[in-house]
Short mmCIF file of C-alpha atoms and ligand atoms in Angstrom, two decimals:
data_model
loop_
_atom_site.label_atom_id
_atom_site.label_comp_id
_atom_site.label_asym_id
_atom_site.label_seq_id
_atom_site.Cartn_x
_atom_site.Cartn_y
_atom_site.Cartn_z
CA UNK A 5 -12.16 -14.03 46.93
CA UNK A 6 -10.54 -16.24 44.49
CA UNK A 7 -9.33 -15.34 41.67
CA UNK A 8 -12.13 -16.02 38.93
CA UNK A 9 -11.79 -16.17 35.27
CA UNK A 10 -14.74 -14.81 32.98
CA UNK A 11 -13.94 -15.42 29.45
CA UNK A 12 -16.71 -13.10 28.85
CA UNK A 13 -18.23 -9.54 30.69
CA UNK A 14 -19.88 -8.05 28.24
CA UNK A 15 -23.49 -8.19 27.99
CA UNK A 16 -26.76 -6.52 26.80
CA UNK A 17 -30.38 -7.12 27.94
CA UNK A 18 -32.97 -7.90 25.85
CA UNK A 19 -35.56 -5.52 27.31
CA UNK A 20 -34.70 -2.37 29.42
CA UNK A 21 -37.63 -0.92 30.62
CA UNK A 22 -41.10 -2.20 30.95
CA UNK A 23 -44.53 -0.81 33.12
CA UNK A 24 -43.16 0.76 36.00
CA UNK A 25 -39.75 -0.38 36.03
CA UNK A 26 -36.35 0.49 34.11
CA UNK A 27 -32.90 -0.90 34.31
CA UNK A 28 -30.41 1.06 34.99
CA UNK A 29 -27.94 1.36 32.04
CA UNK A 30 -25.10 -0.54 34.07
CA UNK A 31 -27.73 -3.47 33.99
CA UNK A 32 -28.95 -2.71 30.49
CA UNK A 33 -25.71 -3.87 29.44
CA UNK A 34 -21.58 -3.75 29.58
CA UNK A 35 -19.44 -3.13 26.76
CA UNK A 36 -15.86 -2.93 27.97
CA UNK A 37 -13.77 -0.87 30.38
CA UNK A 38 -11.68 0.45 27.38
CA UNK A 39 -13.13 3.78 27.41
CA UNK A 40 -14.27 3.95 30.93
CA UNK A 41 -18.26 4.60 29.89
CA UNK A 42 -19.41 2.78 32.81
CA UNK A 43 -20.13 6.28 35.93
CA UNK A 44 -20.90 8.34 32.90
CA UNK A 45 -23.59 6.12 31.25
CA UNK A 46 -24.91 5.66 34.73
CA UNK A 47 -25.21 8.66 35.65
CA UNK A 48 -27.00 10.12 32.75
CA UNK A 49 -29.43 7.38 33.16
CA UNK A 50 -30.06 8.12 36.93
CA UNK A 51 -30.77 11.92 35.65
CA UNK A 52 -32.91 10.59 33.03
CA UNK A 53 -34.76 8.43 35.01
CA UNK A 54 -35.42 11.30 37.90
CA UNK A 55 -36.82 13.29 35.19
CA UNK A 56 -39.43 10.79 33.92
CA UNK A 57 -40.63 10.30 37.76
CA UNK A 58 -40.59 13.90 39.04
CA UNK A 59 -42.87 14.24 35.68
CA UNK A 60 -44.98 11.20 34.97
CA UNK A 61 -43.91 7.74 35.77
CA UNK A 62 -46.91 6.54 33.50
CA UNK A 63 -45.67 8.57 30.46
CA UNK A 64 -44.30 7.43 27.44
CA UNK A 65 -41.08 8.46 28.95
CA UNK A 66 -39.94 4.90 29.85
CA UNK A 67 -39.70 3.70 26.47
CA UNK A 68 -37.79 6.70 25.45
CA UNK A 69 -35.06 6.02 28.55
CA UNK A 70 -35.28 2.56 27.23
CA UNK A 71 -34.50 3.46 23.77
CA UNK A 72 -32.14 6.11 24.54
CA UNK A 73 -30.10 3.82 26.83
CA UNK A 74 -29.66 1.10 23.97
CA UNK A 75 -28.84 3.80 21.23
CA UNK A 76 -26.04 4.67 23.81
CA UNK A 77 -24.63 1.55 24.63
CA UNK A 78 -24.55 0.35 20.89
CA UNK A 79 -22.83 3.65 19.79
CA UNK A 80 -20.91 3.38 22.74
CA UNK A 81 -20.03 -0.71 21.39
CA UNK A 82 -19.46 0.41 18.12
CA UNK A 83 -16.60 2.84 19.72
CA UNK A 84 -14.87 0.33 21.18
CA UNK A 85 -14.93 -2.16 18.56
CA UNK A 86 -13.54 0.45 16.10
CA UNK A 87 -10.73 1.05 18.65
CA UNK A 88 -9.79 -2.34 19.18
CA UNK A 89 -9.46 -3.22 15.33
CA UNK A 90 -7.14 -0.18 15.00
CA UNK A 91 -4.76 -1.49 17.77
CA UNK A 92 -2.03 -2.65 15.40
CA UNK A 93 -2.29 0.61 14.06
CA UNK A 94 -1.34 3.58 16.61
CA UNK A 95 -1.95 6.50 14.81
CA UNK A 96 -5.29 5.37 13.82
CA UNK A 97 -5.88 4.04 17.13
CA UNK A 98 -5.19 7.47 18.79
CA UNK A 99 -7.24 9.24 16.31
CA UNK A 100 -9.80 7.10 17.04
CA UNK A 101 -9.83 8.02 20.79
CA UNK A 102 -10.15 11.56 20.19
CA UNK A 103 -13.30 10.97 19.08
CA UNK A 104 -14.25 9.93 22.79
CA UNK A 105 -12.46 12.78 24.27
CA UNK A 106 -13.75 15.13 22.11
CA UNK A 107 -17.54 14.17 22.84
CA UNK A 108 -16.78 13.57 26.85
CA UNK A 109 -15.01 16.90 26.78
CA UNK A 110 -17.42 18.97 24.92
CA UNK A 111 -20.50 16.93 26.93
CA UNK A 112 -18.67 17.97 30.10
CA UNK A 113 -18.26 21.84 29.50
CA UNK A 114 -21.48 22.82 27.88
CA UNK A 115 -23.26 20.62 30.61
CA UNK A 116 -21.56 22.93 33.46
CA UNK A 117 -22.19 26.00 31.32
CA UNK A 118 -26.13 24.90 31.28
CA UNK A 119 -25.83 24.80 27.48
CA UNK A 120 -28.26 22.37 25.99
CA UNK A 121 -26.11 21.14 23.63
CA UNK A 122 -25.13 17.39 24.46
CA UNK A 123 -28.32 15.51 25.84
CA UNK A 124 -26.84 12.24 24.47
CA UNK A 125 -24.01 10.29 25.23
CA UNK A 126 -21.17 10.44 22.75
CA UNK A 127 -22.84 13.48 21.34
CA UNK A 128 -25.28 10.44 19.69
CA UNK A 129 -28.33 11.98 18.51
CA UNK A 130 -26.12 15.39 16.90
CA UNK A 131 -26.93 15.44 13.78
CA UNK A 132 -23.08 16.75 13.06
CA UNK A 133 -21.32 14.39 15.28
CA UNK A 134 -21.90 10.85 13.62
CA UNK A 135 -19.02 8.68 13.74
CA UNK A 136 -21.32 5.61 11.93
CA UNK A 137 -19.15 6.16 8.34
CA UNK A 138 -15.62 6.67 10.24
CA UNK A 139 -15.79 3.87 12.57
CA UNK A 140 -16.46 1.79 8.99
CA UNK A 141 -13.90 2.92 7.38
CA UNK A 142 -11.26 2.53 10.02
CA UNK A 143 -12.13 -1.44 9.76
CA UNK A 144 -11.45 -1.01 5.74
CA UNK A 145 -8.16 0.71 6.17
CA UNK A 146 -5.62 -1.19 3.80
CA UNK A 147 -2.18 0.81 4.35
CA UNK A 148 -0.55 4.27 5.95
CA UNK A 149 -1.89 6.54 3.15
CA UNK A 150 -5.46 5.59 3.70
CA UNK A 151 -4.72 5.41 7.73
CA UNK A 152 -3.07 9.21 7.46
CA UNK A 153 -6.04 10.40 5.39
CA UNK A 154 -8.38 9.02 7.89
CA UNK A 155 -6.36 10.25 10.52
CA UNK A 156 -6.96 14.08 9.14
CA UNK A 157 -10.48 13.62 8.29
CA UNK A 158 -11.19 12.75 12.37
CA UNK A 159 -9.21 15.24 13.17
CA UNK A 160 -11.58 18.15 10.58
CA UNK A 161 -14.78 16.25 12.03
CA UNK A 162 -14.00 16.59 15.84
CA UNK A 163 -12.93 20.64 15.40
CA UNK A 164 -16.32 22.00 15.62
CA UNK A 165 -16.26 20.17 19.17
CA UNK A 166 -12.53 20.09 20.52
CA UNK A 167 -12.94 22.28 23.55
CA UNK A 168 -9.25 20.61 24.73
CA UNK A 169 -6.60 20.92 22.06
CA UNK A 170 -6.84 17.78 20.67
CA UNK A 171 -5.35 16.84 17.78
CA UNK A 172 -2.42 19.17 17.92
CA UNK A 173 0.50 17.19 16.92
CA UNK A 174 2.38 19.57 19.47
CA UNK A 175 1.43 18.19 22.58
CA UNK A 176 2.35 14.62 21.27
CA UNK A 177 -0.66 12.88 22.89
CA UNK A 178 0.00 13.98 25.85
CA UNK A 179 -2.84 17.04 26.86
CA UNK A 180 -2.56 19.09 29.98
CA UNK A 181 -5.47 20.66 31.45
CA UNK A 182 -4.97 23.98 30.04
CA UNK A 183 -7.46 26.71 30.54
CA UNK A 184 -7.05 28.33 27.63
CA UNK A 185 -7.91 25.52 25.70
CA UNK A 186 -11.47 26.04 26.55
CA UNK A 187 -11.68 29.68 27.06
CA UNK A 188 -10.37 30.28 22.96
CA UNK A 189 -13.33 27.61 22.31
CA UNK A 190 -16.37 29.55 24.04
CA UNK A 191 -18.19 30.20 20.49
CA UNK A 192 -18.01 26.32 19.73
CA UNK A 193 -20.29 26.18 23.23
CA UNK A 194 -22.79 29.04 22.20
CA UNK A 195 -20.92 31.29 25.18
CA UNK A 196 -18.52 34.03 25.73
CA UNK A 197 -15.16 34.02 27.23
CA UNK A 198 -16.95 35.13 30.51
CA UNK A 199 -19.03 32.26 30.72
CA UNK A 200 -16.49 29.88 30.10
CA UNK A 201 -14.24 31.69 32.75
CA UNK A 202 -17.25 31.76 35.19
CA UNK A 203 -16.92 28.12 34.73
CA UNK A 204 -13.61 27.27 35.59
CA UNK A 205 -14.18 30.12 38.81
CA UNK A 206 -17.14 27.99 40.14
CA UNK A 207 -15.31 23.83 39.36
CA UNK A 208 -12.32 25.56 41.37
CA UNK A 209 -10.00 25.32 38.68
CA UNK A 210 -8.57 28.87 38.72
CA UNK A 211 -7.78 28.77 42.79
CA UNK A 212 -5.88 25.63 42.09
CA UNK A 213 -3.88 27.47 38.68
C1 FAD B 2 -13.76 -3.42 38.70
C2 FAD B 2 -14.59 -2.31 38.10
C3 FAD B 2 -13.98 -1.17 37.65
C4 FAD B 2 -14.73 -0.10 37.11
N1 FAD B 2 -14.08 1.01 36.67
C5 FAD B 2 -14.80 2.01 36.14
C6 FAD B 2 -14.15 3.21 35.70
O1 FAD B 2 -12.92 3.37 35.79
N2 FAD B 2 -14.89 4.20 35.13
C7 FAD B 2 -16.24 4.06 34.98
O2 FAD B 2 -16.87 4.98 34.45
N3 FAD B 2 -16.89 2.96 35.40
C8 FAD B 2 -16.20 1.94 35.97
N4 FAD B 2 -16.86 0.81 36.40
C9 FAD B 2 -18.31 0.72 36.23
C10 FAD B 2 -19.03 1.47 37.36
O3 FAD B 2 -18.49 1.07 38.60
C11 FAD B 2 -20.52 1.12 37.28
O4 FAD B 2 -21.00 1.42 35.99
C12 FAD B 2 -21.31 1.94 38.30
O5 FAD B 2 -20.76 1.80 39.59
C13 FAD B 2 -22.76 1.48 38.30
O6 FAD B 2 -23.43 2.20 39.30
P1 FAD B 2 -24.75 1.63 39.96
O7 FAD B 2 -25.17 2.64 40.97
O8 FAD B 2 -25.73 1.26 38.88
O9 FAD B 2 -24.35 0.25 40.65
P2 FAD B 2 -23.37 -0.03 41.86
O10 FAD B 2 -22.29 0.99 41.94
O11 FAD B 2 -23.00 -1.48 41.71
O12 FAD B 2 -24.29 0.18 43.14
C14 FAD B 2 -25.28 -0.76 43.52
C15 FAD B 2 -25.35 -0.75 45.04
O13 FAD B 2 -26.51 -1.44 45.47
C16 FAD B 2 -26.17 -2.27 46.55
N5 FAD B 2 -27.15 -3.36 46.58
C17 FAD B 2 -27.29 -4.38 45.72
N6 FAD B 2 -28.33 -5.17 46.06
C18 FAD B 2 -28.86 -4.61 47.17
C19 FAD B 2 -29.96 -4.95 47.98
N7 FAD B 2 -30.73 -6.00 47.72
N8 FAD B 2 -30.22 -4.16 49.04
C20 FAD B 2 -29.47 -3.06 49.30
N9 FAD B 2 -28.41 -2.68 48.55
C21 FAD B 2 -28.13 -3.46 47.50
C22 FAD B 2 -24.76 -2.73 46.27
O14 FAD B 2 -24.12 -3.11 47.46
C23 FAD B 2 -24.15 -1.44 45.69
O15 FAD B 2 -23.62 -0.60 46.68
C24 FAD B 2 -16.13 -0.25 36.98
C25 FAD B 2 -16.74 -1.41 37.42
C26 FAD B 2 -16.00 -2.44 37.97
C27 FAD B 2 -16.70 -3.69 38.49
#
């Protein structure tokens, strides 16, 4: 193929699901690659959608997925925007990401411990994980005191669900997949030490240690 250029990708649909039929949320809309939310968003709409047919396809179900799916990609828009107003700013910027690993990571663990604890994507619809007030204040910031402040205040709000070490001004950005990490956090998941080790036994990752 030619090359092409598309000034613009992003999109959003204006209706998602209707009788008998849903969109998948790759067609429901596109944000940006930035973040790489495309498999994940995907995915958890192909589980979603599996659900409401293995129960009943004539259920109110569909216009949950529907609203769910547009929740998801607007929080996950809102993200990205955030991120990309910060880019002049590094600190902020990185900051910023955590809050994306620190969802994807916690999502990803208590999923594979069979912890019920991250339905949504992003963490969205937890009550203690909403970004809303931080992503609007990292458009306001005005100079490094009010970045470094903001900075620290990600850093308190992601704690309850860093499951990876991040934030530690150690590691320099730079975060190696380190069992331990996750094992010390069990009691953020609701599980022991065992559980979390049972974990890492069954996704391989103590063979390849
Ligand atoms: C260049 C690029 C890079 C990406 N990188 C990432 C990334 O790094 N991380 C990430 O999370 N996401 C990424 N994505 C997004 C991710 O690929 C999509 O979100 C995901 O693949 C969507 O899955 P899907 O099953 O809905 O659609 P698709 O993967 O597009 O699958 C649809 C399938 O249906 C087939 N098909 C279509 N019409 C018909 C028909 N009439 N009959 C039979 N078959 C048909 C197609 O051939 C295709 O195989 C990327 C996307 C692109 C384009």
């Amino acid at each position: 193929m030619p090359f092409v250029h598309a000034p613009r990708l992003s999109f959003r649909s204006g209706t998602i699901a209707g009788h008998r039929w849903a969109l998948l949320p790759s067609a429901a809309g596109f944000v940006d690659p930035l973040l790489s939310t495309g498999f994940p968003l995907t995915l958890l709409g192909v589980s979603r959608l599996a659900q409401i047919i293995e129960r009943d396809w004539e259920s109110p179900g569909l216009a949950t997925y529907a609203r769910q799916t547009e929740d998801e990609l607007l929080a996950t828009s809102r993200l990205i925007g955030a991120l990309y107003a910060s880019m002049g700013n590094f600190p902020l910027f990185v900051s910023l990401s955590l809050l994306y690993f620190a969802a994807a990571s916690f999502s990803e663990t208590a999923r594979r411990l069979g912890k019920p604890l991250a339905s949504s994507f992003l963490l969205h619809d937890n009550p203690r994980f909403q970004m809303q007030s931080i992503l609007e204040r990292a458009r306001r910031v005005r100079n490094e005191a009010e970045s470094q402040a903001l900075c620290d205040e990600i850093r308190r709000f992601i704690e309850p669900f860093n499951v990876a070490g991040l934030g530690d001004p150690r590691r320099r950005n730079w975060y190696p997949a380190d069992a331990e990490d996750m094992l010390r956090a069990a009691p953020k998941l609701g599980a022991s030490r065992e559980e979390v080790a049972g974990v890492l036994d069954r996704c391989g990752f103590s063979a390849a240690g």
